[in-house]
Each structure stands twice: as structure tokens, then as C-alpha cells.
Short mmCIF file of C-alpha atoms in Angstrom, two decimals:
data_model
loop_
_atom_site.label_atom_id
_atom_site.label_comp_id
_atom_site.label_asym_id
_atom_site.label_seq_id
_atom_site.Cartn_x
_atom_site.Cartn_y
_atom_site.Cartn_z
CA MET A 244 354.36 136.83 161.02
CA ASP A 245 357.96 137.73 160.22
CA GLU A 246 359.07 140.37 157.71
CA LEU A 247 359.61 137.83 154.94
CA GLN A 248 356.06 136.47 155.36
CA LYS A 249 354.62 140.00 155.40
CA SER A 250 356.47 140.83 152.20
CA GLU A 251 355.30 137.61 150.55
CA PHE A 252 351.69 138.24 151.54
CA LEU A 253 351.74 141.79 150.19
CA ARG A 254 353.35 140.67 146.94
CA LEU A 255 350.80 137.91 146.38
CA PHE A 256 347.80 139.96 147.43
CA MET A 257 348.73 142.95 145.28
CA LYS A 258 349.39 140.69 142.31
CA HIS A 259 346.04 138.86 142.62
CA GLN A 260 343.73 141.41 144.25
CA LYS A 261 341.88 142.15 141.00
CA GLN A 262 341.19 138.44 140.41
CA ILE A 263 339.84 138.03 143.94
CA TYR A 264 337.73 141.18 143.60
CA ASN A 265 336.32 139.98 140.27
CA PHE A 266 335.46 136.65 141.90
CA ILE A 267 333.48 138.54 144.55
CA LEU A 268 331.75 140.66 141.90
CA MET A 269 330.45 137.52 140.17
CA PHE A 270 328.31 136.86 143.24
CA VAL A 271 327.87 140.37 144.69
CA PRO A 272 327.22 142.85 141.87
CA ASN A 273 326.87 145.80 144.25
CA TYR A 274 330.25 147.58 144.18
CA VAL A 275 329.90 149.04 147.67
CA ASP A 276 329.23 145.62 149.18
CA ALA A 277 331.98 144.04 147.05
CA ASP A 278 334.43 146.69 148.32
CA ASP A 279 333.52 145.78 151.89
CA LEU A 280 333.92 142.08 151.17
CA ILE A 281 337.35 142.44 149.57
CA GLN A 282 338.49 144.38 152.64
CA GLU A 283 337.10 141.76 155.02
CA THR A 284 338.67 139.02 152.92
CA ALA A 285 342.06 140.77 152.89
CA GLN A 286 341.96 141.14 156.65
CA GLU A 287 341.23 137.45 157.15
CA LEU A 288 343.89 136.43 154.62
CA TRP A 289 346.43 138.54 156.52
CA CYS A 290 345.49 136.92 159.83
CA LYS A 291 345.60 133.39 158.42
CA PHE A 292 348.54 133.71 156.02
CA ASP A 293 350.53 131.29 158.16
CA THR A 294 348.17 128.54 156.90
CA PHE A 295 349.04 129.27 153.24
CA LYS A 296 351.46 126.76 151.71
CA SER A 297 354.11 128.67 149.79
CA GLY A 298 354.11 127.72 146.12
CA SER A 299 350.47 126.68 146.08
CA ASN A 300 347.66 128.56 144.33
CA PHE A 301 347.16 131.83 146.23
CA VAL A 302 344.05 132.83 144.27
CA ALA A 303 342.30 129.52 144.97
CA TRP A 304 343.25 129.79 148.65
CA ALA A 305 342.06 133.41 148.86
CA CYS A 306 338.81 132.73 147.00
CA THR A 307 337.94 130.08 149.58
CA PHE A 308 337.93 132.82 152.21
CA ALA A 309 336.09 135.19 149.86
CA ARG A 310 333.44 132.52 149.22
CA ASN A 311 332.82 132.23 152.96
CA LYS A 312 332.46 136.02 153.21
CA ILE A 313 330.01 135.98 150.28
CA MET A 314 327.90 133.24 151.88
CA ASN A 315 327.76 135.16 155.17
CA TYR A 316 326.85 138.33 153.26
CA ARG A 317 324.00 136.54 151.49
CA THR A 318 322.72 135.05 154.75
CA VAL A 319 322.60 138.48 156.37
CA LYS A 320 320.97 140.05 153.29
CA ASN A 321 318.30 137.33 153.14
CA LYS A 322 317.48 137.73 156.82
CA SER A 323 317.00 141.49 156.40
CA LYS A 324 314.35 141.04 153.68
#
């Protein structure tokens, strides 16, 4: 990722982080777990930012990754019961 892409990612993520976090909280009401999931989501978004199409909906793109993290979280939680 070049410097321009890094800057663009940081700008978009900082602008929309609260929306992504609130999306996670709709499905994971535990703040500690939601904090972990937003961090995991951010890490994956960073790694896969080269797949993001500039000008498209960043929140929708990011929430797709968050949704996958939420589903994995629920699977693990259900297995531990």
C-alpha cells in the first residue's frame, strides 16, 4: 500500500469508525467484545484496502467485513455454551 492509499484508508476509517462500531453494537451488545471486533475489523480492512473501489460506499464495504467478524464471534460463543 502506498502513502496515498494509507492516507485514504485512515481518512475513511476515522470518518466512519463510529458508524461501523455502532453496526457491531447492534449485534454484539457487550462493549468489551465490540471493542475487540472493531479492532479485528480495522485490521482486516487495512490488509484488504486494495480491494476497496475508491468512490464507493466505504461503510457498506467495511460492514461486510464486520458482519463476518460478528458471525465468527457468535459461532465461537455458541460453541462455548
